[in-house]
XYZ file of N, CA and C in Angstrom:
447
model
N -4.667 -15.275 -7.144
C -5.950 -15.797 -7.611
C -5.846 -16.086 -9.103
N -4.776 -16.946 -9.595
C -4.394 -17.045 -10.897
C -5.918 -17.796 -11.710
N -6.405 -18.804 -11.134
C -7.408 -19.034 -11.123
C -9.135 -17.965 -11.496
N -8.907 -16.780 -11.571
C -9.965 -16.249 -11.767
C -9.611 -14.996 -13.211
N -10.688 -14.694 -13.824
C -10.894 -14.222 -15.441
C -11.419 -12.624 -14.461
N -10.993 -11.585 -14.686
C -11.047 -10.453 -14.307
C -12.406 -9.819 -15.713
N -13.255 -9.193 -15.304
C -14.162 -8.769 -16.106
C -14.169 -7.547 -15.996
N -14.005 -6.377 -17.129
C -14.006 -4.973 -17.134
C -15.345 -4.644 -17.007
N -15.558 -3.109 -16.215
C -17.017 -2.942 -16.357
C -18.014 -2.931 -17.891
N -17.119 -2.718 -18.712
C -17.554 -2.760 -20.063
C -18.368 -3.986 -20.315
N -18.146 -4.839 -19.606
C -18.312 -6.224 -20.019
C -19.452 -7.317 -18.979
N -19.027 -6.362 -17.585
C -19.713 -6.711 -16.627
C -21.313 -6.256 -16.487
N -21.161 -4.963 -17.078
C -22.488 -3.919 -17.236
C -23.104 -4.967 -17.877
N -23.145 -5.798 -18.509
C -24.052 -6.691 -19.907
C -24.968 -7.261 -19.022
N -23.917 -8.056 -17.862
C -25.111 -8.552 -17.011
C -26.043 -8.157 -16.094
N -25.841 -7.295 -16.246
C -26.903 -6.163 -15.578
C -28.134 -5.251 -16.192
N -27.193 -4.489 -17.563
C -28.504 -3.807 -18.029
C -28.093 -4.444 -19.690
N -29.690 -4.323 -19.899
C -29.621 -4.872 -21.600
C -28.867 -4.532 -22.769
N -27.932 -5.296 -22.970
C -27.264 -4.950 -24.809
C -27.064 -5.697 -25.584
N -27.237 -5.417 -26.988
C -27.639 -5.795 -28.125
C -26.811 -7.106 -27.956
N -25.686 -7.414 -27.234
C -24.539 -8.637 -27.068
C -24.852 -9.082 -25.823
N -25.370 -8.464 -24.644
C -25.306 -9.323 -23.459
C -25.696 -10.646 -23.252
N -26.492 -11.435 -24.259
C -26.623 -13.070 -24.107
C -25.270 -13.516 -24.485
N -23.974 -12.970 -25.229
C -22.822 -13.504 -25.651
C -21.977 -13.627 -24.444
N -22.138 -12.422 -23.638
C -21.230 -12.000 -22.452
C -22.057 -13.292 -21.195
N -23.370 -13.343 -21.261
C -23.979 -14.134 -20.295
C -23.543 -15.721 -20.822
N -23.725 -16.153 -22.095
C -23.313 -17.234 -21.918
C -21.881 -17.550 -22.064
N -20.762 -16.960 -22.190
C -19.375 -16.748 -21.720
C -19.527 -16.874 -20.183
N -20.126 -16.312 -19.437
C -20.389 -16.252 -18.389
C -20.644 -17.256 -17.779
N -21.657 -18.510 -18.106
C -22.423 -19.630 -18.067
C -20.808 -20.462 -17.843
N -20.617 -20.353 -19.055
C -19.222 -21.666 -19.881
C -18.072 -21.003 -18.673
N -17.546 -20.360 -18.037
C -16.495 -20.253 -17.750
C -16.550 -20.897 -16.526
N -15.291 -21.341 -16.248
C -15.453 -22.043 -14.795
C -14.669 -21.260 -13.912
N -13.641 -20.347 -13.915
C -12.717 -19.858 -13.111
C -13.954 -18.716 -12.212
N -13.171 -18.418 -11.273
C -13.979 -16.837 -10.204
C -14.354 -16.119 -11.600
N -15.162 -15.333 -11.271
C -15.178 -13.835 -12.028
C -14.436 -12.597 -10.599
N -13.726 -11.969 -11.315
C -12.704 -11.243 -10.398
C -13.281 -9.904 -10.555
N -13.129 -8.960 -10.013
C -13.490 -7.473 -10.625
C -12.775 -6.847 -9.323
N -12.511 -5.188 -9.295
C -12.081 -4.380 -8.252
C -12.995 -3.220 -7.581
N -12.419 -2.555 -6.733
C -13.538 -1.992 -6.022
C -13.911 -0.640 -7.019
N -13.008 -0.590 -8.120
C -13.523 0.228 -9.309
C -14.904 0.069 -9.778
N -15.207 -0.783 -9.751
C -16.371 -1.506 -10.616
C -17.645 -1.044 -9.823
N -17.372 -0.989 -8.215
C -18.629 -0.468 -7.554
C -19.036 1.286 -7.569
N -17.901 1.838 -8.079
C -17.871 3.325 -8.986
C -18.150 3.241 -10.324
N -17.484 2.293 -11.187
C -17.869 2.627 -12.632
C -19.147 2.080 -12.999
N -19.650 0.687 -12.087
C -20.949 0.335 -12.562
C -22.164 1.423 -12.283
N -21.918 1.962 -11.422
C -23.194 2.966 -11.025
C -22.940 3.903 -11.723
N -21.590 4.705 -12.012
C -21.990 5.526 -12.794
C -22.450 5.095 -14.307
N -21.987 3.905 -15.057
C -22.931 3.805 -16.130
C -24.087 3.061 -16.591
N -24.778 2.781 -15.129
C -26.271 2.471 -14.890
C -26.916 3.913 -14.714
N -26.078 4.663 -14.415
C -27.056 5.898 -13.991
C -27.112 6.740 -15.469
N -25.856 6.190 -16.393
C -25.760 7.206 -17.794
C -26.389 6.216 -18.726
N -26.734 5.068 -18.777
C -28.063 4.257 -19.232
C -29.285 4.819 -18.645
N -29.494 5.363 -17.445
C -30.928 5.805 -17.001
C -31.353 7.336 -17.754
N -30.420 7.868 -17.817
C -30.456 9.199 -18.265
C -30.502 9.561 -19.809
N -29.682 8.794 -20.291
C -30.103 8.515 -22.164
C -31.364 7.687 -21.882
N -32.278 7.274 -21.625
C -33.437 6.459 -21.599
C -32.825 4.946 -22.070
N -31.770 4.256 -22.424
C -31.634 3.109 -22.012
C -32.231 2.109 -21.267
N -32.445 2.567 -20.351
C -32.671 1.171 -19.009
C -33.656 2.444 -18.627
N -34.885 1.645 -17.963
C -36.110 2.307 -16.957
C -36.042 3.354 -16.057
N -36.606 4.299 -15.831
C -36.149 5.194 -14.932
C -36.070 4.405 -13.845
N -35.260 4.933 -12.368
C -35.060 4.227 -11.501
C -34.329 3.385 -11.415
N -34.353 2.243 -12.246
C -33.717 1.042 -12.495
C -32.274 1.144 -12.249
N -31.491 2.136 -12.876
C -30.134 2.575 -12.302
C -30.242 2.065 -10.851
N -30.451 2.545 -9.427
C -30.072 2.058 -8.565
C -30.564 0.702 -7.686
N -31.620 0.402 -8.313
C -32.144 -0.866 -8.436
C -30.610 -2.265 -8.553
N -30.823 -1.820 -10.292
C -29.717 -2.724 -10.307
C -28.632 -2.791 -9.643
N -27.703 -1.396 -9.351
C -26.721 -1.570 -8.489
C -26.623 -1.852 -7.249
N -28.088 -1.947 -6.932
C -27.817 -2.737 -5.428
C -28.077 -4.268 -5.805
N -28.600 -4.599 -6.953
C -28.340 -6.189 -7.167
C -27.102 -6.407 -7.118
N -26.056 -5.537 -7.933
C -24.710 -6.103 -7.998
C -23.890 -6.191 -6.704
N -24.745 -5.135 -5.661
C -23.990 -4.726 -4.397
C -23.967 -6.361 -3.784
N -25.407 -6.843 -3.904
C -26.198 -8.065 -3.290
C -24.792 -9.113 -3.600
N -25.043 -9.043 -4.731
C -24.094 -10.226 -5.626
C -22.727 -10.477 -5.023
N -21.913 -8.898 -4.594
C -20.381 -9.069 -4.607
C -20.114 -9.072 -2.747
N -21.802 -9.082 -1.836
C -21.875 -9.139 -0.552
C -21.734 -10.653 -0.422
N -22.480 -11.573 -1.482
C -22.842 -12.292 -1.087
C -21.923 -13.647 -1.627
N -20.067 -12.864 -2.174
C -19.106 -13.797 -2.816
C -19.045 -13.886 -4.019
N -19.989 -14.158 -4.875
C -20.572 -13.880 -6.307
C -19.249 -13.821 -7.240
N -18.562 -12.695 -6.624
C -17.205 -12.145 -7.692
C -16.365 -12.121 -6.630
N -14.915 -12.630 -7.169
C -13.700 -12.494 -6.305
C -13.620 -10.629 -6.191
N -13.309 -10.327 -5.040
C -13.079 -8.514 -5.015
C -11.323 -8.749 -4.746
N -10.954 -7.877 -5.564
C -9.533 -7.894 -5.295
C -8.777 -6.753 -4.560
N -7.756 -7.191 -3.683
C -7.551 -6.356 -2.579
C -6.764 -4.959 -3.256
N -7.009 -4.448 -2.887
C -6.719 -2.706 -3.500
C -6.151 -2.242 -2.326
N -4.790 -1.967 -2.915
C -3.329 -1.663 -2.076
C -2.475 -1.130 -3.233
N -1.152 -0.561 -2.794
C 0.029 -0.319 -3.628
C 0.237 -1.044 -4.634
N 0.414 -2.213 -4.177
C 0.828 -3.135 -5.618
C 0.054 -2.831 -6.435
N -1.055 -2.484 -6.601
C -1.711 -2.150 -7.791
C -1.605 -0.591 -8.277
N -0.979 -0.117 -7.758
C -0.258 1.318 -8.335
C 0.571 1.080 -9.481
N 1.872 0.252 -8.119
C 3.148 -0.226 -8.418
C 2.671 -0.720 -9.928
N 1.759 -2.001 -10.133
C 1.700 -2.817 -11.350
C 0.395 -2.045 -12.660
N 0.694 -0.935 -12.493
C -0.761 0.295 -13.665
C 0.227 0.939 -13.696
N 1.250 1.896 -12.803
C 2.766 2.029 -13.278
C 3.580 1.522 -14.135
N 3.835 0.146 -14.067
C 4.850 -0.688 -14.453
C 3.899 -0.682 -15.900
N 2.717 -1.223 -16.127
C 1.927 -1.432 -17.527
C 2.391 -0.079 -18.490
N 2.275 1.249 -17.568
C 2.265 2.459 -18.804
C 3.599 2.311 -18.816
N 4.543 2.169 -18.190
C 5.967 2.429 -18.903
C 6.017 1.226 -19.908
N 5.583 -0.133 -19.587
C 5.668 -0.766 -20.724
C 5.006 -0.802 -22.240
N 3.399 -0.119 -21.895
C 2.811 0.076 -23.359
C 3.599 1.389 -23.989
N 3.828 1.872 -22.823
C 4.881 3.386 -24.177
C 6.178 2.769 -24.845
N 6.653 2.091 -24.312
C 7.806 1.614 -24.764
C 7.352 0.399 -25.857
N 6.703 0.081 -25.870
C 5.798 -1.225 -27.280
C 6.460 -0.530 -28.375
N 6.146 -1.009 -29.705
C 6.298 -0.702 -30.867
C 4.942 -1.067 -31.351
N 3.825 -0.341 -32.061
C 3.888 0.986 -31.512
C 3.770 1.252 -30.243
N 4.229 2.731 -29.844
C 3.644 2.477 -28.157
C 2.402 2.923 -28.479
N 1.937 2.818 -26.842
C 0.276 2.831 -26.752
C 0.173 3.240 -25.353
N -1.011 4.553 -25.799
C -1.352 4.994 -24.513
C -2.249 4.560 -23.609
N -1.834 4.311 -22.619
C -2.460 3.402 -21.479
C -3.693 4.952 -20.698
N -5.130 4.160 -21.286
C -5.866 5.427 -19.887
C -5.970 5.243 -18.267
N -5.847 6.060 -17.535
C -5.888 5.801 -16.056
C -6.302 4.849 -15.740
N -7.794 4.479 -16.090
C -8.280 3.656 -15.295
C -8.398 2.499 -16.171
N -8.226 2.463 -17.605
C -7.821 1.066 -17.838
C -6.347 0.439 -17.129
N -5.225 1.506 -16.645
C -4.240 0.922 -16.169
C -4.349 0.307 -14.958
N -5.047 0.568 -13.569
C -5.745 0.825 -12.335
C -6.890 -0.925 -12.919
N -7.256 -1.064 -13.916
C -7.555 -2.224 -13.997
C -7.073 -2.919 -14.334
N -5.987 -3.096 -15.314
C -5.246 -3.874 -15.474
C -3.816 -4.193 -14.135
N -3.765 -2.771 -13.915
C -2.743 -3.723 -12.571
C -3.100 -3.904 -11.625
N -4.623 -4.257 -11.217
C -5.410 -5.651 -10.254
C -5.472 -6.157 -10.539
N -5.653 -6.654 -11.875
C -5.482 -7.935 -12.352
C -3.901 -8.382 -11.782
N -3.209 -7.593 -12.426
C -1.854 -8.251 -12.256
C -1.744 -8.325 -11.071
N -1.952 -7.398 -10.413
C -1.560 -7.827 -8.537
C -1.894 -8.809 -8.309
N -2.988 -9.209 -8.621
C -3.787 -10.573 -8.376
C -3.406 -11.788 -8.826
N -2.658 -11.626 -9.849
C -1.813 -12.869 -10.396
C -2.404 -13.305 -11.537
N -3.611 -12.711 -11.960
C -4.951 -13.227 -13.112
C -4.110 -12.879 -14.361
N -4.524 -13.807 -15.407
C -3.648 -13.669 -16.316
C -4.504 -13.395 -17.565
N -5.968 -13.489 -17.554
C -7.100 -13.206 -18.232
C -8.379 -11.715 -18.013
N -9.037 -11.324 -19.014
C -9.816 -10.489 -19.021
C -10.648 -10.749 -20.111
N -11.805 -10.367 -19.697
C -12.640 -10.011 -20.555
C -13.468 -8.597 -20.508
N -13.149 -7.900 -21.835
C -13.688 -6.497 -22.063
C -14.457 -6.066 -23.058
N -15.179 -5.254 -23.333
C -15.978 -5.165 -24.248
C -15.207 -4.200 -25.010
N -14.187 -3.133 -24.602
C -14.053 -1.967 -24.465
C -12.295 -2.332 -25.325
N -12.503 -1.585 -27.077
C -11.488 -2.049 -27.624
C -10.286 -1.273 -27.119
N -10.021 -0.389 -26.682
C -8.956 0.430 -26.089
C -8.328 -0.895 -25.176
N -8.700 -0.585 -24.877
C -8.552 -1.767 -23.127
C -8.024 -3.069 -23.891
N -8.891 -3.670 -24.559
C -8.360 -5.198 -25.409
C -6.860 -4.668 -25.771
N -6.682 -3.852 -26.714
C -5.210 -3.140 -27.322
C -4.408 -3.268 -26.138
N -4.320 -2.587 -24.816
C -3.723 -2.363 -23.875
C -3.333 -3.453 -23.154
N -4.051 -4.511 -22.985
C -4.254 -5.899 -22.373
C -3.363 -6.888 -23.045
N -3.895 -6.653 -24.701
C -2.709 -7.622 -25.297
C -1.406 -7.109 -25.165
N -1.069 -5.898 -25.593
C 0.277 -5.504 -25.027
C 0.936 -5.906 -24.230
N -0.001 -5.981 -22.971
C 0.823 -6.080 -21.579
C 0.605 -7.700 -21.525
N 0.556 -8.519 -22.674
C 0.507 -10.099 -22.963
C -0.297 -10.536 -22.432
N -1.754 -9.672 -21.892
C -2.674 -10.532 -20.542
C -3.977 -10.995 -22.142
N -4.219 -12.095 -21.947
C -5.271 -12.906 -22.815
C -6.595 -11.843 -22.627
N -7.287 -11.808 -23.518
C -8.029 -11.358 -24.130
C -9.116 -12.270 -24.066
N -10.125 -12.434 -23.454
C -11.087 -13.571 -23.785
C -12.512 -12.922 -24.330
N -12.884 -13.166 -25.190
C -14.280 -12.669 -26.412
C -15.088 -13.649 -26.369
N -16.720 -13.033 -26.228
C -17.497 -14.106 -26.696
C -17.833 -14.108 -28.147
């Protein structure tokens, strides 16, 4: 799916609950023409940080699962490419941490930024967009484009 821009939940959350940047991320969103890609991570990490927006008073009480069944709606209904979650994406969040340790400097890869970055790669996607500067660091490393609004 070389064709589609993989979106971290960092980045994806914007379109969902309000932040001070989410019209940047929405109209990035607007302008792009490829899939928006995401993994079945995203249906774990988005709820849990709709539910840690509900709980700092962020977003409305309730609203936490509100929204995540919009997104449920969204990724039922094609919305976002879901990418198939198998080995190869072990194999390729493996292959990323031996390569960011070995960088100059190296760089520590976190679990689940690796687990996102190698669906992307399984997937063949050669783009991301993240809000989340750890992740940007990790991404360029592993030479995958970086896209910012």
């Amino acid at each position: 799916m070389a064709n589609a821009i993989y979106w971290d939940t960092s980045a994806l959350i914007k379109l969902y609950a309000p932040e001070p940047d989410s019209s940047d991320y929405l109209r990035l969103l607007i302008q792009q023409p490829e899939d928006l890609a995401i993994s079945f991570l995203h249906r774990v990490e988005l709820y849990f940080a709709l539910c840690g927006k509900e709980s700092r008073g962020e977003i409305a009480g309730g609203s936490a699962k509100r929204l995540f069944q919009l997104f449920e709606q969204h990724v039922s209904a094609g919305r976002y490419y879901l990418i198939p979650w198998g080995e190869d994406v072990a194999l390729e969040s493996r292959q990323l941490l031996d390569e960011s340790l070995s960088a100059t400097p190296p760089v520590m890869l976190r679990s689940l930024d690796g687990l996102h970055l190698g669906a992307l790669r399984a997937a063949k996607i050669q783009s991301v967009v993240t809000a989340d500067m750890r992740m940007r660091d990790a991404a360029r490393t592993a030479a995958i484009r970086v896209i910012e609004p």
